[in-house]
Structure formats: C-alpha cells, structure tokens
Amino acid sequence: MALKSGLSQSQRCKKRAVFLLKIACPLLFAFALCEFLIYYVVIAQCRWPVVQLVQGDKKESASVLKAMFLSDTHLLGAITGHWFDKLRREWQMERSFQSALWLLQPDIVFILGDVFDEGKWSSPKAWEDDVSRFHKMFRHPPHVELVVLVGNHDIGFHYETNVYKLHRFEKVFNFSFAKILSRKKVNFVLVNSVALEGDGCVICKAAEETLIHLSRMLNCSRESDQNHLGKVCSNVEQISASAPVLLQHFPLYRRSDSECAGEDSATLEEKAVLFKEKYDVLSQEASQKLLWWLHPRLILSGHTHSACEVLHNKMVPEISVPSFSWRNRKNPSFIMASLTPTDFTLAKCFLPVEDTVIYMYIVTGALLLVVVTVWCCLTPPFPFSQHVNKHKEI
C-alpha cells in the first residue's frame, strides 16, 4: 500500500509539473509576441514608396536614396523620469528602431530633434549617461548613416540655451548651426531652428551667417552661366544642383494645426489652440527667410508630436513628423522617403499601438486564469493529510 501511495503522489506531482509547464509556455509566447515579434510583424507591412527615375538612368534603384525620418524620442533623464517609464519607453523605441533597420535597410536615418527630454538642464554626468543610452538604443550598422538634429529639449529654448549646451551637443552629434549634407546627389539642409530667434545673439548671428553662406552655395550650384559662375562662385564649394530638402525641429510658421488631418494628427482640443511664434513654430520672419534663402522642395520638421502636412507659398510641402515615443502618443510613426535629385515620394510607417499590446496581455492573463480555475476544480487535492497521519502512526 505504501508503494502504491508513493506512486500515486509521484504521478500527481508530475501532472502538476506538466500543467505548470503548459501554463508557462503561453506566458512566454505572449511575452515574446508583445515585446519582440510584434515590432517585426507591424513594421514588415511597411514598403518603400516608389519614385520615378529619369529615363535612361542605368543605375536605376541604386540612384534612389532611401531615408527614414523620426522625431522627438525624448529619452527620459535623471530628474523627472520614473525608472519604469524610462525602461518601458526606451525598450519600445529600441525594438522599433532595430526592427525597422533590419527589415527596411535604409541608407540614412534622420532624427529631427528633441532626442533627450532633459538635455536643456542635465548635468555633465547625466548628459553622459543619456548619450550612452542613446547610442545603445539607436545603434546601427556601418552602412547606415544616422544624422541627429538639435531640438529645444536638447539645448533649451532660446531664452535658456547657451554656447556650452550647443557645443556639448555638437561634440556628440557633429551639428551646431546649419549645414548641407549631400547623399547620392540629394541635398539636405540641416538647420538649428532654436537659433532662429532673430535678436542678434551670438548663436543667432552665427546661424544666420551660416545660412547665408549655404544659400550662396545652393544658388551657385544652380547657376548655368559659366562666366557668372567663375566670377561670383569661384570660392564657393560646388555641390549638386538639386533643390534641397530642409530639415529642422520647429515647423515653419502656421497659425495652428486646425487644417491637419489623419489618424495621428492633433486632437480637436489641440487643433483649436493657436500657435505661439518662436515657441510652437518659427516666426513668420524666420520662416520667410528660410524659404527665400534655400528654396527647398520639401520640408520635414518635428516638435508638435503630431502629424501635419501644409503647403507654403502654394508650392513647398512641409511634413510634421509625429513623435517616435509612446510616452507622447499611442500610435507613433516615422516617415519613409525615396529621393532622387529631381523627385521624391513619401510614405508613413506606423509602429504597434500600445493599447493592442495591453489587450494581448489582458486576454492572455484572463484565459490562463480560467484554465487554472477549471483545472483546480477538476483535480483532486494532494493528500497531505494522509501523508502526515501515516507518519504519526509510526
């Protein structure tokens, strides 16, 4: 009888172990799906937009530049960032970015400012920690170029920034006032929109002088008269004649987001609020100067955390790129662009919706709870009392 009782208890233990293993498997699958696989599943649905190539172009697809644009990552700092919020948001952005790189294979990636949330007031030690986390999250293979622009959260608004903060950012990301970046004969003009206050401060003056020089470079690249080119542009670096793509953090001036549409545009309450110049958007004066100096064919900006598309001077489109962080919106996204020196096409790639992940966890937990409850009701309890009584009799 003792041997039979021992075998019975052993069988029950094995059954419980098998049951616990069956419970653990769905939990592990749900975790893998919600924290790893979902990013691949969602981003794999995105496709590079097709751009028409110049007839007779032998290089065909090799001449198309594939660029990704994202904005407002807002990596939390040491002052206001809760540790779990920081852990969760950074994990989401890291998995999204790494999945996008692996699936889409872009040539170049631009982050349009506000990389950090507390760069405007972080200490040297906190800044180093934030930069280290950024490099880990946004690591990339050598053949993919990562270009980062400055935002108000990185160095502060005009009234709270200084040369030290700007140089600290420049040391890490090689960007300060403005510059031209040419890839596959496509010209990008990168602008520090925080420095476009127009009050003659040291930073603003340097930015304006740099923009005037870049404007001259662009104008000389378009010059077809060789005699005029030799006289006026003799000391100017020659670049592609392509009209530039303007990249910056602040949008050009617009009254509000009231005309913006789409599932990731601002809420109705936000659309009713008028924008403040030099805070929400650039001033009208600075906006007109940029359009006049640079003659861009396309503008991409961030800052508002919501999507918008506007047309300046009835011919120049501006795309406001939504925030890449779930902390700022439930449906983050990024822009995919196929560019040639003469043409471009854009597409938007949405990241997983956070509510979907939460619902998947809730459904998994509820189903497992039902299974455990049913199993406990149908399975006889372990005979601990019999085991104890037997030892007492001995």
JSON list of N, CA and C in Angstrom, two decimals, residues 37-76:
[
{"chain": "A", "resi": 37, "resn": "LEU", "atom": "N", "xyz": [8.26, 40.13, -31.23]},
{"chain": "A", "resi": 37, "resn": "LEU", "atom": "CA", "xyz": [7.74, 39.78, -32.55]},
{"chain": "A", "resi": 37, "resn": "LEU", "atom": "C", "xyz": [6.78, 40.83, -33.11]},
{"chain": "A", "resi": 38, "resn": "ILE", "atom": "N", "xyz": [6.02, 41.49, -32.26]},
{"chain": "A", "resi": 38, "resn": "ILE", "atom": "CA", "xyz": [5.01, 42.43, -32.76]},
{"chain": "A", "resi": 38, "resn": "ILE", "atom": "C", "xyz": [5.64, 43.57, -33.56]},
{"chain": "A", "resi": 39, "resn": "TYR", "atom": "N", "xyz": [6.84, 43.97, -33.20]},
{"chain": "A", "resi": 39, "resn": "TYR", "atom": "CA", "xyz": [7.50, 45.05, -33.93]},
{"chain": "A", "resi": 39, "resn": "TYR", "atom": "C", "xyz": [7.84, 44.61, -35.35]},
{"chain": "A", "resi": 40, "resn": "TYR", "atom": "N", "xyz": [8.31, 43.38, -35.50]},
{"chain": "A", "resi": 40, "resn": "TYR", "atom": "CA", "xyz": [8.60, 42.86, -36.83]},
{"chain": "A", "resi": 40, "resn": "TYR", "atom": "C", "xyz": [7.32, 42.68, -37.65]},
{"chain": "A", "resi": 41, "resn": "VAL", "atom": "N", "xyz": [6.27, 42.16, -37.01]},
{"chain": "A", "resi": 41, "resn": "VAL", "atom": "CA", "xyz": [5.02, 41.91, -37.72]},
{"chain": "A", "resi": 41, "resn": "VAL", "atom": "C", "xyz": [4.42, 43.21, -38.26]},
{"chain": "A", "resi": 42, "resn": "VAL", "atom": "N", "xyz": [4.41, 44.25, -37.44]},
{"chain": "A", "resi": 42, "resn": "VAL", "atom": "CA", "xyz": [3.81, 45.53, -37.83]},
{"chain": "A", "resi": 42, "resn": "VAL", "atom": "C", "xyz": [4.67, 46.26, -38.85]},
{"chain": "A", "resi": 43, "resn": "ILE", "atom": "N", "xyz": [5.96, 46.39, -38.59]},
{"chain": "A", "resi": 43, "resn": "ILE", "atom": "CA", "xyz": [6.84, 47.16, -39.48]},
{"chain": "A", "resi": 43, "resn": "ILE", "atom": "C", "xyz": [7.06, 46.44, -40.81]},
{"chain": "A", "resi": 44, "resn": "ALA", "atom": "N", "xyz": [6.95, 45.11, -40.81]},
{"chain": "A", "resi": 44, "resn": "ALA", "atom": "CA", "xyz": [7.11, 44.35, -42.06]},
{"chain": "A", "resi": 44, "resn": "ALA", "atom": "C", "xyz": [6.04, 44.71, -43.08]},
{"chain": "A", "resi": 45, "resn": "GLN", "atom": "N", "xyz": [4.95, 45.31, -42.65]},
{"chain": "A", "resi": 45, "resn": "GLN", "atom": "CA", "xyz": [3.89, 45.71, -43.57]},
{"chain": "A", "resi": 45, "resn": "GLN", "atom": "C", "xyz": [4.22, 47.01, -44.30]},
{"chain": "A", "resi": 46, "resn": "CYS", "atom": "N", "xyz": [5.24, 47.71, -43.87]},
{"chain": "A", "resi": 46, "resn": "CYS", "atom": "CA", "xyz": [5.63, 48.98, -44.49]},
{"chain": "A", "resi": 46, "resn": "CYS", "atom": "C", "xyz": [6.47, 48.70, -45.74]},
{"chain": "A", "resi": 47, "resn": "ARG", "atom": "N", "xyz": [6.29, 49.54, -46.75]},
{"chain": "A", "resi": 47, "resn": "ARG", "atom": "CA", "xyz": [7.02, 49.41, -48.00]},
{"chain": "A", "resi": 47, "resn": "ARG", "atom": "C", "xyz": [7.59, 50.76, -48.42]},
{"chain": "A", "resi": 48, "resn": "TRP", "atom": "N", "xyz": [8.77, 50.73, -49.00]},
{"chain": "A", "resi": 48, "resn": "TRP", "atom": "CA", "xyz": [9.36, 51.96, -49.51]},
{"chain": "A", "resi": 48, "resn": "TRP", "atom": "C", "xyz": [8.51, 52.49, -50.66]},
{"chain": "A", "resi": 49, "resn": "PRO", "atom": "N", "xyz": [8.22, 53.78, -50.67]},
{"chain": "A", "resi": 49, "resn": "PRO", "atom": "CA", "xyz": [7.45, 54.34, -51.79]},
{"chain": "A", "resi": 49, "resn": "PRO", "atom": "C", "xyz": [8.28, 54.31, -53.07]},
{"chain": "A", "resi": 50, "resn": "VAL", "atom": "N", "xyz": [7.61, 54.21, -54.18]},
{"chain": "A", "resi": 50, "resn": "VAL", "atom": "CA", "xyz": [8.28, 54.13, -55.47]},
{"chain": "A", "resi": 50, "resn": "VAL", "atom": "C", "xyz": [8.40, 55.53, -56.06]},
{"chain": "A", "resi": 51, "resn": "VAL", "atom": "N", "xyz": [9.59, 55.87, -56.50]},
{"chain": "A", "resi": 51, "resn": "VAL", "atom": "CA", "xyz": [9.84, 57.17, -57.13]},
{"chain": "A", "resi": 51, "resn": "VAL", "atom": "C", "xyz": [10.23, 56.94, -58.58]},
{"chain": "A", "resi": 52, "resn": "GLN", "atom": "N", "xyz": [9.71, 57.81, -59.44]},
{"chain": "A", "resi": 52, "resn": "GLN", "atom": "CA", "xyz": [10.03, 57.69, -60.85]},
{"chain": "A", "resi": 52, "resn": "GLN", "atom": "C", "xyz": [11.47, 58.12, -61.10]},
{"chain": "A", "resi": 53, "resn": "LEU", "atom": "N", "xyz": [12.17, 57.33, -61.89]},
{"chain": "A", "resi": 53, "resn": "LEU", "atom": "CA", "xyz": [13.56, 57.62, -62.22]},
{"chain": "A", "resi": 53, "resn": "LEU", "atom": "C", "xyz": [13.66, 58.29, -63.57]},
{"chain": "A", "resi": 54, "resn": "VAL", "atom": "N", "xyz": [14.73, 59.04, -63.76]},
{"chain": "A", "resi": 54, "resn": "VAL", "atom": "CA", "xyz": [14.97, 59.70, -65.04]},
{"chain": "A", "resi": 54, "resn": "VAL", "atom": "C", "xyz": [15.18, 58.63, -66.11]},
{"chain": "A", "resi": 55, "resn": "GLN", "atom": "N", "xyz": [14.56, 58.81, -67.25]},
{"chain": "A", "resi": 55, "resn": "GLN", "atom": "CA", "xyz": [14.70, 57.83, -68.32]},
{"chain": "A", "resi": 55, "resn": "GLN", "atom": "C", "xyz": [16.16, 57.70, -68.74]},
{"chain": "A", "resi": 56, "resn": "GLY", "atom": "N", "xyz": [16.57, 56.46, -68.93]},
{"chain": "A", "resi": 56, "resn": "GLY", "atom": "CA", "xyz": [17.95, 56.21, -69.35]},
{"chain": "A", "resi": 56, "resn": "GLY", "atom": "C", "xyz": [18.91, 56.08, -68.20]},
{"chain": "A", "resi": 57, "resn": "ASP", "atom": "N", "xyz": [18.40, 56.17, -66.97]},
{"chain": "A", "resi": 57, "resn": "ASP", "atom": "CA", "xyz": [19.27, 56.01, -65.81]},
{"chain": "A", "resi": 57, "resn": "ASP", "atom": "C", "xyz": [19.67, 54.55, -65.68]},
{"chain": "A", "resi": 58, "resn": "LYS", "atom": "N", "xyz": [20.91, 54.25, -65.88]},
{"chain": "A", "resi": 58, "resn": "LYS", "atom": "CA", "xyz": [21.40, 52.87, -65.86]},
{"chain": "A", "resi": 58, "resn": "LYS", "atom": "C", "xyz": [21.48, 52.31, -64.45]},
{"chain": "A", "resi": 59, "resn": "LYS", "atom": "N", "xyz": [21.68, 53.19, -63.50]},
{"chain": "A", "resi": 59, "resn": "LYS", "atom": "CA", "xyz": [21.82, 52.71, -62.13]},
{"chain": "A", "resi": 59, "resn": "LYS", "atom": "C", "xyz": [20.48, 52.35, -61.51]},
{"chain": "A", "resi": 60, "resn": "GLU", "atom": "N", "xyz": [19.40, 52.90, -62.05]},
{"chain": "A", "resi": 60, "resn": "GLU", "atom": "CA", "xyz": [18.05, 52.63, -61.60]},
{"chain": "A", "resi": 60, "resn": "GLU", "atom": "C", "xyz": [17.92, 52.74, -60.08]},
{"chain": "A", "resi": 61, "resn": "SER", "atom": "N", "xyz": [17.57, 51.65, -59.42]},
{"chain": "A", "resi": 61, "resn": "SER", "atom": "CA", "xyz": [17.28, 51.71, -57.98]},
{"chain": "A", "resi": 61, "resn": "SER", "atom": "C", "xyz": [18.48, 52.16, -57.16]},
{"chain": "A", "resi": 62, "resn": "ALA", "atom": "N", "xyz": [19.69, 51.95, -57.65]},
{"chain": "A", "resi": 62, "resn": "ALA", "atom": "CA", "xyz": [20.87, 52.36, -56.91]},
{"chain": "A", "resi": 62, "resn": "ALA", "atom": "C", "xyz": [20.96, 53.87, -56.79]},
{"chain": "A", "resi": 63, "resn": "SER", "atom": "N", "xyz": [20.28, 54.61, -57.67]},
{"chain": "A", "resi": 63, "resn": "SER", "atom": "CA", "xyz": [20.32, 56.06, -57.63]},
{"chain": "A", "resi": 63, "resn": "SER", "atom": "C", "xyz": [19.28, 56.66, -56.69]},
{"chain": "A", "resi": 64, "resn": "VAL", "atom": "N", "xyz": [18.43, 55.83, -56.11]},
{"chain": "A", "resi": 64, "resn": "VAL", "atom": "CA", "xyz": [17.40, 56.30, -55.19]},
{"chain": "A", "resi": 64, "resn": "VAL", "atom": "C", "xyz": [17.93, 56.24, -53.77]},
{"chain": "A", "resi": 65, "resn": "LEU", "atom": "N", "xyz": [17.80, 57.34, -53.05]},
{"chain": "A", "resi": 65, "resn": "LEU", "atom": "CA", "xyz": [18.22, 57.40, -51.65]},
{"chain": "A", "resi": 65, "resn": "LEU", "atom": "C", "xyz": [17.04, 57.05, -50.77]},
{"chain": "A", "resi": 66, "resn": "LYS", "atom": "N", "xyz": [17.21, 56.05, -49.92]},
{"chain": "A", "resi": 66, "resn": "LYS", "atom": "CA", "xyz": [16.16, 55.64, -49.00]},
{"chain": "A", "resi": 66, "resn": "LYS", "atom": "C", "xyz": [16.45, 56.23, -47.63]},
{"chain": "A", "resi": 67, "resn": "ALA", "atom": "N", "xyz": [15.58, 57.14, -47.20]},
{"chain": "A", "resi": 67, "resn": "ALA", "atom": "CA", "xyz": [15.80, 57.87, -45.95]},
{"chain": "A", "resi": 67, "resn": "ALA", "atom": "C", "xyz": [14.63, 57.67, -45.00]},
{"chain": "A", "resi": 68, "resn": "MET", "atom": "N", "xyz": [14.95, 57.49, -43.73]},
{"chain": "A", "resi": 68, "resn": "MET", "atom": "CA", "xyz": [13.95, 57.43, -42.67]},
{"chain": "A", "resi": 68, "resn": "MET", "atom": "C", "xyz": [14.02, 58.71, -41.84]},
{"chain": "A", "resi": 69, "resn": "PHE", "atom": "N", "xyz": [12.85, 59.23, -41.47]},
{"chain": "A", "resi": 69, "resn": "PHE", "atom": "CA", "xyz": [12.79, 60.44, -40.65]},
{"chain": "A", "resi": 69, "resn": "PHE", "atom": "C", "xyz": [11.94, 60.15, -39.42]},
{"chain": "A", "resi": 70, "resn": "LEU", "atom": "N", "xyz": [12.53, 60.37, -38.24]},
{"chain": "A", "resi": 70, "resn": "LEU", "atom": "CA", "xyz": [11.77, 60.25, -37.00]},
{"chain": "A", "resi": 70, "resn": "LEU", "atom": "C", "xyz": [12.11, 61.43, -36.10]},
{"chain": "A", "resi": 71, "resn": "SER", "atom": "N", "xyz": [11.29, 61.65, -35.09]},
{"chain": "A", "resi": 71, "resn": "SER", "atom": "CA", "xyz": [11.47, 62.87, -34.30]},
{"chain": "A", "resi": 71, "resn": "SER", "atom": "C", "xyz": [11.00, 62.66, -32.87]},
{"chain": "A", "resi": 72, "resn": "ASP", "atom": "N", "xyz": [11.49, 63.54, -32.00]},
{"chain": "A", "resi": 72, "resn": "ASP", "atom": "CA", "xyz": [11.01, 63.65, -30.62]},
{"chain": "A", "resi": 72, "resn": "ASP", "atom": "C", "xyz": [11.01, 62.32, -29.88]},
{"chain": "A", "resi": 73, "resn": "THR", "atom": "N", "xyz": [12.19, 61.74, -29.76]},
{"chain": "A", "resi": 73, "resn": "THR", "atom": "CA", "xyz": [12.32, 60.49, -28.99]},
{"chain": "A", "resi": 73, "resn": "THR", "atom": "C", "xyz": [12.24, 60.74, -27.49]},
{"chain": "A", "resi": 74, "resn": "HIS", "atom": "N", "xyz": [12.70, 61.91, -27.04]},
{"chain": "A", "resi": 74, "resn": "HIS", "atom": "CA", "xyz": [12.56, 62.31, -25.63]},
{"chain": "A", "resi": 74, "resn": "HIS", "atom": "C", "xyz": [13.03, 61.24, -24.65]},
{"chain": "A", "resi": 75, "resn": "LEU", "atom": "N", "xyz": [14.27, 60.85, -24.74]},
{"chain": "A", "resi": 75, "resn": "LEU", "atom": "CA", "xyz": [14.82, 59.91, -23.76]},
{"chain": "A", "resi": 75, "resn": "LEU", "atom": "C", "xyz": [14.77, 60.56, -22.38]},
{"chain": "A", "resi": 76, "resn": "LEU", "atom": "N", "xyz": [14.14, 59.89, -21.44]},
{"chain": "A", "resi": 76, "resn": "LEU", "atom": "CA", "xyz": [13.96, 60.47, -20.11]},
{"chain": "A", "resi": 76, "resn": "LEU", "atom": "C", "xyz": [15.29, 60.58, -19.38]}
]
